[in-house]
mmCIF file of C-alpha atoms in Angstrom:
data_model
loop_
_atom_site.group_PDB
_atom_site.id
_atom_site.type_symbol
_atom_site.label_atom_id
_atom_site.label_comp_id
_atom_site.label_asym_id
_atom_site.label_seq_id
_atom_site.Cartn_x
_atom_site.Cartn_y
_atom_site.Cartn_z
ATOM 1 C CA MET A 197 17.684 20.747 12.617
ATOM 2 C CA PRO A 198 14.187 21.040 12.270
ATOM 3 C CA GLN A 199 12.310 19.774 15.740
ATOM 4 C CA VAL A 200 9.323 17.468 15.139
ATOM 5 C CA SER A 201 6.882 16.870 18.077
ATOM 6 C CA MET A 202 4.584 13.874 19.101
ATOM 7 C CA THR A 203 2.457 12.215 20.758
ATOM 8 C CA VAL A 204 3.215 9.243 22.502
ATOM 9 C CA ASN A 205 1.732 6.664 24.819
ATOM 10 C CA GLY A 206 -0.345 9.741 26.014
ATOM 11 C CA LYS A 207 2.948 11.769 27.186
ATOM 12 C CA PRO A 208 4.589 15.453 25.064
ATOM 13 C CA ALA A 209 7.196 14.076 22.502
ATOM 14 C CA SER A 210 9.565 16.260 20.520
ATOM 15 C CA GLY A 211 13.352 16.032 19.916
ATOM 16 C CA ASP A 212 15.927 17.373 16.915
ATOM 17 C CA VAL A 213 16.521 15.385 13.974
ATOM 18 C CA GLU A 214 17.480 15.070 10.555
ATOM 19 C CA GLY A 215 14.969 15.083 8.100
ATOM 20 C CA ARG A 216 16.113 11.497 6.834
ATOM 21 C CA THR A 217 15.624 10.312 10.713
ATOM 22 C CA LEU A 218 13.076 6.952 10.560
ATOM 23 C CA LEU A 219 9.746 7.448 13.322
ATOM 24 C CA VAL A 220 11.579 4.477 14.487
ATOM 25 C CA GLU A 221 14.938 6.157 14.947
ATOM 26 C CA PHE A 222 13.515 8.409 16.645
ATOM 27 C CA LEU A 223 11.197 6.329 19.488
ATOM 28 C CA ARG A 224 14.024 4.134 19.996
ATOM 29 C CA GLU A 225 17.214 6.463 19.800
ATOM 30 C CA ASN A 226 15.460 10.154 21.069
ATOM 31 C CA VAL A 227 12.346 8.767 23.503
ATOM 32 C CA GLY A 228 14.257 5.456 23.850
ATOM 33 C CA LEU A 229 11.597 2.907 24.137
ATOM 34 C CA THR A 230 12.696 0.124 22.902
ATOM 35 C CA GLY A 231 10.076 -1.701 22.406
ATOM 36 C CA THR A 232 9.518 -1.893 18.708
ATOM 37 C CA HIS A 233 12.064 -3.583 16.725
ATOM 38 C CA VAL A 234 14.043 -2.739 13.639
ATOM 39 C CA GLY A 235 14.534 -6.357 11.401
ATOM 40 C CA CYS A 236 14.214 -6.258 8.411
ATOM 41 C CA ASP A 237 14.720 -1.886 7.621
ATOM 42 C CA THR A 238 13.122 -2.646 4.552
ATOM 43 C CA SER A 239 9.049 -2.402 5.320
ATOM 44 C CA GLN A 240 8.338 -6.620 5.296
ATOM 45 C CA CYS A 241 8.690 -8.308 8.335
ATOM 46 C CA GLY A 242 6.774 -6.493 10.451
ATOM 47 C CA ALA A 243 8.859 -6.236 13.804
ATOM 48 C CA CYS A 244 8.530 -2.525 13.964
ATOM 49 C CA VAL A 245 4.950 -1.723 13.569
ATOM 50 C CA VAL A 246 2.823 0.272 15.848
ATOM 51 C CA HIS A 247 -0.921 2.595 15.877
ATOM 52 C CA VAL A 248 -0.166 6.578 14.383
ATOM 53 C CA ASP A 249 -3.101 8.435 14.547
ATOM 54 C CA GLY A 250 -5.326 5.193 15.446
ATOM 55 C CA ARG A 251 -3.489 3.713 12.614
ATOM 56 C CA ASP A 252 -0.956 0.388 12.317
ATOM 57 C CA VAL A 253 2.313 1.504 10.559
ATOM 58 C CA LYS A 254 5.637 -0.066 9.699
ATOM 59 C CA ALA A 255 7.386 3.716 11.455
ATOM 60 C CA CYS A 256 11.180 1.505 9.303
ATOM 61 C CA THR A 257 9.340 3.926 6.331
ATOM 62 C CA MET A 258 7.748 6.412 7.572
ATOM 63 C CA PHE A 259 10.393 9.535 8.164
ATOM 64 C CA ALA A 260 9.596 10.613 11.902
ATOM 65 C CA ALA A 261 9.312 14.105 10.784
ATOM 66 C CA GLU A 262 5.875 12.424 9.169
ATOM 67 C CA ALA A 263 3.966 12.657 12.836
ATOM 68 C CA GLU A 264 5.123 15.643 13.301
ATOM 69 C CA GLY A 265 0.926 16.197 15.698
ATOM 70 C CA ALA A 266 -0.108 13.124 15.252
ATOM 71 C CA GLU A 267 -0.637 10.582 18.493
ATOM 72 C CA VAL A 268 2.287 7.329 18.224
ATOM 73 C CA THR A 269 1.013 4.335 20.533
ATOM 74 C CA THR A 270 4.004 1.780 21.310
ATOM 75 C CA ILE A 271 4.116 -1.401 22.487
ATOM 76 C CA GLU A 272 4.576 -0.557 25.411
ATOM 77 C CA GLY A 273 1.256 1.963 26.053
ATOM 78 C CA MET A 274 -0.030 -0.595 25.635
ATOM 79 C CA GLY A 275 -1.024 -2.095 28.783
ATOM 80 C CA GLU A 276 -1.734 -0.512 32.071
ATOM 81 C CA PRO A 277 1.139 2.093 34.153
ATOM 82 C CA ASP A 278 0.516 -0.969 37.335
ATOM 83 C CA GLY A 279 1.805 -3.286 34.901
ATOM 84 C CA THR A 280 -1.707 -4.883 33.818
ATOM 85 C CA LEU A 281 -1.280 -6.782 30.366
ATOM 86 C CA HIS A 282 -3.379 -5.772 27.389
ATOM 87 C CA PRO A 283 -5.722 -8.495 26.396
ATOM 88 C CA VAL A 284 -3.579 -9.388 23.385
ATOM 89 C CA GLN A 285 -0.059 -9.286 25.409
ATOM 90 C CA GLN A 286 -1.665 -11.523 28.181
ATOM 91 C CA ALA A 287 -3.260 -13.534 25.196
ATOM 92 C CA PHE A 288 0.634 -14.028 24.113
ATOM 93 C CA GLN A 289 1.489 -15.235 27.580
ATOM 94 C CA ASP A 290 -1.165 -17.371 28.535
ATOM 95 C CA HIS A 291 -1.012 -19.579 24.001
ATOM 96 C CA HIS A 292 2.445 -19.125 24.128
ATOM 97 C CA GLY A 293 2.049 -16.731 21.313
ATOM 98 C CA LEU A 294 6.401 -16.033 21.064
ATOM 99 C CA GLN A 295 9.162 -18.221 21.089
ATOM 100 C CA CYS A 296 12.465 -16.278 20.553
ATOM 101 C CA GLY A 297 9.647 -12.631 20.807
ATOM 102 C CA PHE A 298 11.393 -10.649 18.419
ATOM 103 C CA CYS A 299 8.142 -10.071 16.256
ATOM 104 C CA THR A 300 5.765 -9.897 19.205
ATOM 105 C CA PRO A 301 6.029 -6.477 19.583
ATOM 106 C CA GLY A 302 5.100 -5.732 15.671
ATOM 107 C CA MET A 303 2.591 -9.385 15.743
ATOM 108 C CA VAL A 304 0.760 -7.365 19.317
ATOM 109 C CA MET A 305 0.270 -3.674 17.098
ATOM 110 C CA SER A 306 -0.610 -5.176 14.514
ATOM 111 C CA ALA A 307 -3.265 -7.707 16.086
ATOM 112 C CA VAL A 308 -4.975 -5.317 18.025
ATOM 113 C CA ALA A 309 -5.119 -2.482 15.163
ATOM 114 C CA LEU A 310 -6.667 -6.092 13.426
ATOM 115 C CA LEU A 311 -9.248 -6.231 16.761
ATOM 116 C CA GLU A 312 -10.337 -2.691 16.512
ATOM 117 C CA LYS A 313 -11.614 -3.427 13.461
ATOM 118 C CA ASN A 314 -12.904 -6.205 13.006
ATOM 119 C CA PRO A 315 -14.368 -8.213 16.843
ATOM 120 C CA LYS A 316 -14.391 -11.643 15.649
ATOM 121 C CA PRO A 317 -11.956 -12.250 12.950
ATOM 122 C CA SER A 318 -11.946 -15.933 11.675
ATOM 123 C CA GLU A 319 -9.151 -17.984 11.284
ATOM 124 C CA ALA A 320 -8.433 -17.219 7.555
ATOM 125 C CA GLU A 321 -9.118 -12.984 8.915
ATOM 126 C CA ILE A 322 -6.184 -13.442 11.362
ATOM 127 C CA ARG A 323 -3.609 -14.672 9.206
ATOM 128 C CA ASP A 324 -3.612 -12.427 5.905
ATOM 129 C CA TYR A 325 -3.873 -9.423 7.700
ATOM 130 C CA LEU A 326 -0.922 -10.660 8.978
ATOM 131 C CA GLU A 327 1.193 -10.752 5.683
ATOM 132 C CA GLY A 328 3.360 -8.647 6.598
ATOM 133 C CA ASN A 329 4.136 -9.528 10.498
ATOM 134 C CA ILE A 330 6.988 -12.569 9.374
ATOM 135 C CA CYS A 331 8.479 -14.508 12.079
ATOM 136 C CA ARG A 332 11.793 -15.913 11.861
ATOM 137 C CA CYS A 333 11.233 -19.486 14.561
ATOM 138 C CA THR A 334 7.530 -19.149 12.236
ATOM 139 C CA GLY A 335 4.990 -19.424 15.100
ATOM 140 C CA TYR A 336 2.387 -19.019 13.439
ATOM 141 C CA HIS A 337 -0.076 -20.443 14.930
ATOM 142 C CA ASN A 338 -0.247 -19.860 18.991
ATOM 143 C CA ILE A 339 0.030 -16.125 17.355
ATOM 144 C CA VAL A 340 -2.661 -17.123 15.696
ATOM 145 C CA LYS A 341 -4.297 -18.797 18.673
ATOM 146 C CA ALA A 342 -3.576 -16.047 21.165
ATOM 147 C CA ILE A 343 -4.932 -13.150 18.545
ATOM 148 C CA MET A 344 -8.568 -15.595 18.106
ATOM 149 C CA ALA A 345 -8.394 -15.567 22.363
ATOM 150 C CA ALA A 346 -7.865 -12.148 22.837
ATOM 151 C CA SER A 347 -11.217 -11.771 20.822
ATOM 152 C CA GLY A 348 -13.136 -14.008 22.638
ATOM 153 C CA GLN A 349 -13.661 -16.390 20.870
ATOM 154 C CA ASP A 350 -13.018 -20.928 21.496
ATOM 155 C CA VAL A 351 -9.686 -21.978 20.416
ATOM 156 C CA GLY A 352 -9.545 -25.516 21.061
ATOM 157 C CA ARG A 353 -10.670 -26.484 18.101
ATOM 158 C CA ILE A 354 -7.895 -24.303 15.842
ATOM 159 C CA ALA A 355 -5.995 -27.768 14.622
ATOM 160 C CA ALA A 356 -1.542 -27.772 14.515
ATOM 161 C CA GLU A 357 -0.689 -28.063 11.270
ATOM 162 C CA MET B 25 19.985 7.390 3.296
ATOM 163 C CA TYR B 26 22.173 10.915 2.135
ATOM 164 C CA ALA B 27 20.865 13.410 4.094
ATOM 165 C CA PHE B 28 18.138 16.277 2.451
ATOM 166 C CA ASP B 29 16.268 18.549 4.288
ATOM 167 C CA PHE B 30 12.626 17.587 4.624
ATOM 168 C CA THR B 31 8.976 20.244 4.473
ATOM 169 C CA ARG B 32 5.757 19.058 4.384
ATOM 170 C CA PRO B 33 3.523 21.792 2.983
ATOM 171 C CA ARG B 34 0.425 22.250 3.731
ATOM 172 C CA THR B 35 -1.220 23.673 -0.124
ATOM 173 C CA ILE B 36 -0.759 22.795 -2.940
ATOM 174 C CA ASP B 37 0.942 25.156 -4.301
ATOM 175 C CA GLU B 38 3.187 25.974 -1.522
ATOM 176 C CA ALA B 39 4.221 21.999 -2.886
ATOM 177 C CA ALA B 40 4.985 23.416 -5.659
ATOM 178 C CA LYS B 41 6.648 25.734 -4.793
ATOM 179 C CA ALA B 42 9.271 23.777 -3.019
ATOM 180 C CA LEU B 43 9.220 21.164 -5.969
ATOM 181 C CA GLY B 44 10.868 24.065 -8.095
ATOM 182 C CA ALA B 45 14.401 24.039 -6.449
ATOM 183 C CA GLU B 46 16.968 21.999 -7.740
ATOM 184 C CA ASP B 47 17.087 17.985 -6.531
ATOM 185 C CA ALA B 48 13.274 19.074 -4.804
ATOM 186 C CA GLN B 49 12.113 15.331 -4.908
ATOM 187 C CA ALA B 50 8.014 15.302 -4.003
ATOM 188 C CA LEU B 51 7.203 12.280 -0.971
ATOM 189 C CA GLY B 52 3.452 10.428 -1.341
ATOM 190 C CA GLY B 53 3.398 7.738 1.299
ATOM 191 C CA GLY B 54 6.992 6.899 0.768
ATOM 192 C CA GLN B 55 7.236 2.691 0.667
ATOM 193 C CA THR B 56 8.634 3.132 -2.160
ATOM 194 C CA LEU B 57 10.634 5.744 -2.239
ATOM 195 C CA ILE B 58 11.479 4.732 1.891
ATOM 196 C CA PRO B 59 13.761 2.039 0.601
ATOM 197 C CA ALA B 60 14.964 3.020 -2.687
ATOM 198 C CA LEU B 61 16.742 6.096 -0.343
ATOM 199 C CA LYS B 62 17.525 3.553 2.836
ATOM 200 C CA GLN B 63 19.663 2.142 -0.863
ATOM 201 C CA ARG B 64 21.027 4.965 -1.588
ATOM 202 C CA LEU B 65 19.013 4.749 -5.291
ATOM 203 C CA ALA B 66 17.947 8.810 -5.296
ATOM 204 C CA MET B 67 19.804 11.453 -3.988
ATOM 205 C CA PRO B 68 17.424 14.355 -3.377
ATOM 206 C CA SER B 69 18.296 17.257 -1.883
ATOM 207 C CA THR B 70 14.729 17.751 -0.555
ATOM 208 C CA LEU B 71 12.062 16.400 0.353
ATOM 209 C CA VAL B 72 8.580 17.546 -0.508
ATOM 210 C CA SER B 73 6.007 15.886 1.549
ATOM 211 C CA LEU B 74 2.190 15.480 0.588
ATOM 212 C CA SER B 75 0.245 13.666 3.212
ATOM 213 C CA ALA B 76 -0.443 17.069 5.016
ATOM 214 C CA ILE B 77 -2.947 18.526 2.234
ATOM 215 C CA PRO B 78 -6.402 18.260 3.203
ATOM 216 C CA GLU B 79 -7.310 18.559 -0.624
ATOM 217 C CA MET B 80 -5.117 16.189 -1.570
ATOM 218 C CA GLN B 81 -6.783 13.427 0.866
ATOM 219 C CA GLY B 82 -9.869 11.328 0.528
ATOM 220 C CA VAL B 83 -12.478 9.679 -2.069
ATOM 221 C CA CYS B 84 -15.642 11.442 -3.589
ATOM 222 C CA ARG B 85 -18.644 11.515 -6.473
ATOM 223 C CA ALA B 86 -18.125 14.240 -8.622
ATOM 224 C CA ASP B 87 -21.252 15.626 -10.653
ATOM 225 C CA ASP B 88 -20.092 14.045 -13.811
ATOM 226 C CA GLY B 89 -20.628 10.448 -11.543
ATOM 227 C CA SER B 90 -16.632 10.102 -11.779
ATOM 228 C CA VAL B 91 -15.181 8.445 -8.912
ATOM 229 C CA CYS B 92 -12.433 11.480 -7.977
ATOM 230 C CA VAL B 93 -9.718 10.487 -5.368
ATOM 231 C CA GLY B 94 -7.449 12.801 -3.796
ATOM 232 C CA GLY B 95 -2.956 11.948 -4.496
ATOM 233 C CA ALA B 96 -2.374 11.825 -0.912
ATOM 234 C CA THR B 97 -4.846 9.036 -0.282
ATOM 235 C CA PRO B 98 -3.288 6.405 1.858
ATOM 236 C CA HIS B 99 -4.994 1.968 -0.501
ATOM 237 C CA ALA B 100 -6.792 1.777 3.268
ATOM 238 C CA VAL B 101 -9.321 4.940 3.273
ATOM 239 C CA VAL B 102 -9.060 4.153 -1.058
ATOM 240 C CA ALA B 103 -10.025 0.750 -0.044
ATOM 241 C CA ALA B 104 -12.756 2.149 2.688
ATOM 242 C CA GLN B 105 -14.279 4.866 0.872
ATOM 243 C CA ALA B 106 -13.924 4.279 -2.589
ATOM 244 C CA ALA B 107 -16.504 0.637 -1.884
ATOM 245 C CA GLY B 108 -19.924 1.798 -1.617
ATOM 246 C CA ASP B 109 -19.799 3.867 -4.965
ATOM 247 C CA PHE B 110 -17.115 1.567 -7.818
ATOM 248 C CA PRO B 111 -16.167 -1.334 -5.978
ATOM 249 C CA ALA B 112 -13.806 -2.868 -8.459
ATOM 250 C CA LEU B 113 -11.165 -0.283 -7.529
ATOM 251 C CA ALA B 114 -12.244 -0.186 -2.866
ATOM 252 C CA ASP B 115 -11.881 -3.913 -4.111
ATOM 253 C CA LEU B 116 -7.496 -3.478 -6.171
ATOM 254 C CA ALA B 117 -6.136 -0.431 -2.860
ATOM 255 C CA LEU B 118 -7.889 -3.669 -0.283
ATOM 256 C CA ASN B 119 -4.953 -6.386 -1.607
ATOM 257 C CA ILE B 120 -2.271 -4.491 -2.061
ATOM 258 C CA GLY B 121 0.758 -5.298 -0.232
ATOM 259 C CA ASP B 122 0.033 -5.323 3.830
ATOM 260 C CA PRO B 123 -2.326 -3.795 6.625
ATOM 261 C CA ALA B 124 1.214 -1.597 7.550
ATOM 262 C CA VAL B 125 1.658 -1.056 3.880
ATOM 263 C CA ARG B 126 -2.326 -0.090 2.576
ATOM 264 C CA ASN B 127 -2.083 2.454 5.879
ATOM 265 C CA ARG B 128 0.913 4.484 4.709
ATOM 266 C CA GLY B 129 0.430 3.976 0.900
ATOM 267 C CA THR B 130 -0.945 6.495 -2.135
ATOM 268 C CA ILE B 131 -2.533 6.009 -5.817
ATOM 269 C CA GLY B 132 -0.421 9.056 -6.372
ATOM 270 C CA GLY B 133 2.877 8.109 -4.830
ATOM 271 C CA SER B 134 2.257 4.069 -7.017
ATOM 272 C CA LEU B 135 0.744 7.170 -9.579
ATOM 273 C CA ALA B 136 3.936 8.350 -10.174
ATOM 274 C CA ASN B 137 6.522 5.328 -9.432
ATOM 275 C CA ASN B 138 4.429 3.388 -12.355
ATOM 276 C CA ASP B 139 5.992 0.405 -11.242
ATOM 277 C CA PRO B 140 5.222 -2.596 -14.177
ATOM 278 C CA SER B 141 4.456 -4.654 -11.411
ATOM 279 C CA SER B 142 2.582 -2.535 -9.355
ATOM 280 C CA CYS B 143 -2.180 -2.556 -9.136
ATOM 281 C CA TYR B 144 -3.648 0.887 -9.678
ATOM 282 C CA PRO B 145 -1.648 1.391 -13.304
ATOM 283 C CA ALA B 146 -4.131 -1.017 -14.438
ATOM 284 C CA ALA B 147 -7.272 0.319 -12.495
ATOM 285 C CA VAL B 148 -6.514 3.499 -13.915
ATOM 286 C CA LEU B 149 -5.601 2.568 -17.524
ATOM 287 C CA GLY B 150 -8.184 -0.439 -17.395
ATOM 288 C CA THR B 151 -10.846 3.014 -16.621
ATOM 289 C CA GLY B 152 -9.701 5.604 -19.309
ATOM 290 C CA ALA B 153 -9.562 7.278 -15.603
ATOM 291 C CA THR B 154 -8.188 11.271 -15.861
ATOM 292 C CA VAL B 155 -4.700 12.174 -13.599
ATOM 293 C CA VAL B 156 -5.630 15.882 -12.498
ATOM 294 C CA THR B 157 -2.138 17.029 -12.165
ATOM 295 C CA ASN B 158 -1.272 21.018 -9.923
ATOM 296 C CA THR B 159 -1.504 21.877 -14.449
ATOM 297 C CA ARG B 160 -3.437 20.315 -16.073
ATOM 298 C CA LYS B 161 -5.227 17.056 -16.993
ATOM 299 C CA ILE B 162 -3.819 14.017 -17.948
ATOM 300 C CA ALA B 163 -5.356 10.863 -19.906
ATOM 301 C CA ALA B 164 -4.648 7.730 -18.709
ATOM 302 C CA ASP B 165 -3.610 6.865 -22.259
ATOM 303 C CA GLU B 166 -0.678 9.588 -22.858
ATOM 304 C CA PHE B 167 -0.085 9.091 -18.860
ATOM 305 C CA PHE B 168 2.124 5.769 -18.594
ATOM 306 C CA ASP B 169 4.861 5.528 -20.639
ATOM 307 C CA GLY B 170 7.108 2.599 -20.176
ATOM 308 C CA MET B 171 8.683 0.520 -17.754
ATOM 309 C CA PHE B 172 8.847 3.960 -14.116
ATOM 310 C CA THR B 173 8.033 6.725 -16.912
ATOM 311 C CA THR B 174 4.773 8.464 -16.483
ATOM 312 C CA ALA B 175 3.946 11.871 -18.380
ATOM 313 C CA LEU B 176 4.795 13.448 -15.592
ATOM 314 C CA GLU B 177 6.870 17.186 -15.944
ATOM 315 C CA GLU B 178 10.186 17.369 -12.555
ATOM 316 C CA GLY B 179 7.501 18.590 -10.190
ATOM 317 C CA GLU B 180 5.186 18.438 -11.753
ATOM 318 C CA ILE B 181 1.659 16.605 -8.671
ATOM 319 C CA ILE B 182 -1.056 14.499 -9.161
ATOM 320 C CA VAL B 183 -3.864 15.593 -7.556
ATOM 321 C CA GLU B 184 -6.651 14.200 -8.252
ATOM 322 C CA VAL B 185 -7.099 10.609 -10.265
ATOM 323 C CA ARG B 186 -10.731 11.155 -11.595
ATOM 324 C CA PHE B 187 -12.449 7.654 -12.357
ATOM 325 C CA PRO B 188 -15.264 6.948 -14.698
ATOM 326 C CA VAL B 189 -17.363 4.744 -12.949
ATOM 327 C CA PRO B 190 -18.225 1.603 -14.938
ATOM 328 C CA ARG B 191 -21.343 -0.709 -15.616
ATOM 329 C CA ARG B 192 -19.095 -3.545 -13.984
ATOM 330 C CA ALA B 193 -15.150 -3.949 -13.221
ATOM 331 C CA ALA B 194 -13.098 -6.379 -11.393
ATOM 332 C CA TYR B 195 -9.163 -7.431 -11.551
ATOM 333 C CA ALA B 196 -7.608 -10.477 -11.347
ATOM 334 C CA LYS B 197 -3.888 -10.284 -9.255
ATOM 335 C CA PHE B 198 -2.167 -13.372 -9.498
ATOM 336 C CA GLU B 199 0.645 -12.793 -7.303
ATOM 337 C CA GLN B 200 3.852 -12.760 -6.173
ATOM 338 C CA PRO B 201 3.611 -13.697 -3.452
ATOM 339 C CA ALA B 202 6.906 -12.394 -1.255
ATOM 340 C CA SER B 203 6.827 -9.653 -2.898
ATOM 341 C CA ARG B 204 2.596 -9.061 -2.927
ATOM 342 C CA PHE B 205 3.037 -7.179 -6.096
ATOM 343 C CA ALA B 206 0.902 -8.281 -8.984
ATOM 344 C CA LEU B 207 2.990 -11.181 -11.033
ATOM 345 C CA VAL B 208 0.118 -10.510 -13.310
ATOM 346 C CA GLY B 209 -2.831 -8.308 -13.242
ATOM 347 C CA ALA B 210 -5.953 -7.919 -14.655
ATOM 348 C CA PHE B 211 -8.540 -4.656 -14.735
ATOM 349 C CA VAL B 212 -11.619 -5.149 -16.591
ATOM 350 C CA ALA B 213 -14.591 -2.672 -16.487
ATOM 351 C CA GLN B 214 -17.159 -2.482 -19.368
ATOM 352 C CA TYR B 215 -18.656 0.785 -20.362
ATOM 353 C CA ASP B 216 -22.331 2.499 -22.163
ATOM 354 C CA ASP B 217 -19.554 2.391 -25.230
ATOM 355 C CA GLY B 218 -17.685 -0.621 -24.609
ATOM 356 C CA VAL B 219 -15.042 -2.792 -22.772
ATOM 357 C CA ARG B 220 -11.781 -2.149 -21.189
ATOM 358 C CA VAL B 221 -8.890 -4.245 -20.438
ATOM 359 C CA ALA B 222 -5.945 -3.063 -18.827
ATOM 360 C CA VAL B 223 -2.798 -5.124 -17.880
ATOM 361 C CA THR B 224 0.148 -4.970 -15.456
ATOM 362 C CA GLY B 225 2.605 -7.333 -14.479
ATOM 363 C CA ALA B 226 3.487 -8.334 -17.492
ATOM 364 C CA SER B 227 4.784 -6.141 -20.181
ATOM 365 C CA GLU B 228 8.165 -4.265 -20.829
ATOM 366 C CA ASP B 229 6.637 -1.768 -20.750
ATOM 367 C CA GLY B 230 4.430 -1.012 -18.337
ATOM 368 C CA VAL B 231 0.871 -1.479 -17.689
ATOM 369 C CA PHE B 232 -0.841 -2.133 -21.323
ATOM 370 C CA ARG B 233 -3.769 -2.008 -22.480
ATOM 371 C CA TRP B 234 -4.428 -5.792 -24.336
ATOM 372 C CA ALA B 235 -6.868 -4.896 -27.559
ATOM 373 C CA GLU B 236 -8.324 -8.327 -28.203
ATOM 374 C CA ALA B 237 -9.546 -9.240 -25.792
ATOM 375 C CA GLU B 238 -10.968 -5.314 -24.790
ATOM 376 C CA LYS B 239 -12.685 -6.545 -29.130
ATOM 377 C CA ALA B 240 -14.227 -10.095 -28.297
ATOM 378 C CA LEU B 241 -15.732 -8.867 -24.904
ATOM 379 C CA GLY B 242 -16.579 -5.889 -26.681
ATOM 380 C CA ALA B 243 -18.609 -8.092 -28.596
ATOM 381 C CA GLU B 244 -19.594 -11.199 -25.555
ATOM 382 C CA PHE B 245 -18.298 -10.154 -22.508
ATOM 383 C CA SER B 246 -17.830 -13.078 -21.090
ATOM 384 C CA ALA B 247 -14.732 -15.811 -19.912
ATOM 385 C CA ASP B 248 -15.707 -18.254 -23.003
ATOM 386 C CA ALA B 249 -15.666 -14.946 -25.060
ATOM 387 C CA LEU B 250 -11.523 -14.902 -24.237
ATOM 388 C CA ASP B 251 -11.788 -19.033 -24.094
ATOM 389 C CA GLY B 252 -7.355 -19.666 -25.550
ATOM 390 C CA MET B 253 -6.730 -16.603 -25.930
ATOM 391 C CA ALA B 254 -3.380 -14.599 -24.808
ATOM 392 C CA PRO B 255 -0.974 -12.091 -25.583
ATOM 393 C CA SER B 256 2.199 -12.941 -28.061
ATOM 394 C CA ALA B 257 5.255 -13.265 -25.360
ATOM 395 C CA GLU B 258 7.157 -10.998 -26.842
ATOM 396 C CA GLY B 259 8.132 -8.181 -24.708
ATOM 397 C CA MET B 260 6.787 -9.806 -21.360
ATOM 398 C CA ILE B 261 8.519 -10.018 -18.469
ATOM 399 C CA GLY B 262 11.492 -12.960 -17.895
ATOM 400 C CA ASP B 263 12.175 -13.576 -14.417
ATOM 401 C CA LEU B 264 13.243 -16.005 -11.553
ATOM 402 C CA HIS B 265 8.939 -15.462 -11.001
ATOM 403 C CA GLY B 266 7.866 -16.577 -14.459
ATOM 404 C CA SER B 267 9.507 -16.629 -17.653
ATOM 405 C CA PRO B 268 7.341 -14.643 -20.762
ATOM 406 C CA GLU B 269 5.696 -17.405 -22.246
ATOM 407 C CA TYR B 270 5.044 -17.834 -18.836
ATOM 408 C CA ARG B 271 3.770 -14.486 -17.761
ATOM 409 C CA ALA B 272 1.454 -14.338 -21.371
ATOM 410 C CA HIS B 273 -0.295 -17.615 -20.855
ATOM 411 C CA LEU B 274 -1.265 -15.223 -17.290
ATOM 412 C CA VAL B 275 -2.632 -12.144 -19.209
ATOM 413 C CA GLY B 276 -5.594 -14.921 -20.399
ATOM 414 C CA VAL B 277 -5.779 -16.326 -17.612
ATOM 415 C CA MET B 278 -6.896 -13.684 -14.892
ATOM 416 C CA THR B 279 -8.430 -11.270 -17.985
ATOM 417 C CA ARG B 280 -11.069 -14.377 -17.445
ATOM 418 C CA ARG B 281 -10.942 -14.591 -14.223
ATOM 419 C CA ALA B 282 -11.380 -10.412 -14.054
ATOM 420 C CA VAL B 283 -13.738 -11.112 -16.201
ATOM 421 C CA ALA B 284 -16.442 -13.859 -14.105
ATOM 422 C CA ALA B 285 -15.831 -11.844 -11.901
ATOM 423 C CA ALA B 286 -17.518 -9.399 -12.378
ATOM 424 C CA GLY B 287 -20.064 -10.834 -13.521
#
């Protein structure tokens, strides 16, 4: 089996994989980082979103071998080593941006990618950017609110829909 | 997925060589191919990834003024890098799938697959672009050969797509909200020598040029010039999302919207 090597959350990670091994399988089973979830396994739901060389991608629709040499960041790499949450994670907690929490890792990773490109997105821009992230609890309202709050914007005026 | 070998060559020559093996298949961004592999709809012996070939990446402006897009360029990169030189193409790329899909899916993969509802074929046919492969140049009018079928030979690689930049152009897509593919999409481009209109999502033969609209817009480039026009419903796709008559009607609507957007 060929070997694949990459950097995951700042640490080197390598292992023997099959050609068909998906990046999400490598992260969960070889590296032991189970924060990245597999929801639909058909690239619809976005629970598996991670960052590869700074770009948000669906780890269920990318082969591990494609990440050879890449810098990969997962939800486990978002907070500080002392357990301090990333501002987006903290905002999800503060604004109750989750119900069951299954979609949350992907939501956070997509939100962080959005804010890197667009530090002050409008509500419409947030909803548009999250079109590839599905929350089965349909808790979108507080997710959008949390992302607005994380970007330093006033969330008081977002009406419940 | 069935098991397969995986290789990630660094040059076009190495990729072509690897694709010479029996049942080898090229991998673009995998946003269509990986789901197909998961469903065991394909059984390649080897997947040849085209993602690590530097000369197939990025957007540039050629000496003749055309915009050249490397075959392995992801949609998000086209959206960013073509925005200045060819905004209609950048706008089309920016509305394919969702953000994470746009970071992986590539123009070459989309064109080689020729899904009858994908967006890029409309831009390529609507501009009369040239598909440059590792062995030849293929004109857009010769490239698309019906649903999921192209002029590409086994193992042939789309290295680059060259778009002649129109005076004005726009793409209008009526999105199927679950898949984000085009239920119907129309690309309209005006050149000094005429207007081209290419329609995706509608026909059972895949992307096609709508000759009547091209003629009408050539005489007068305005949405009004297409008033009441729609192609025949015969040969249009009918499925749970829309009947052939509905799609034919949408072709007229989306083409008018594209003309209006082109300004």
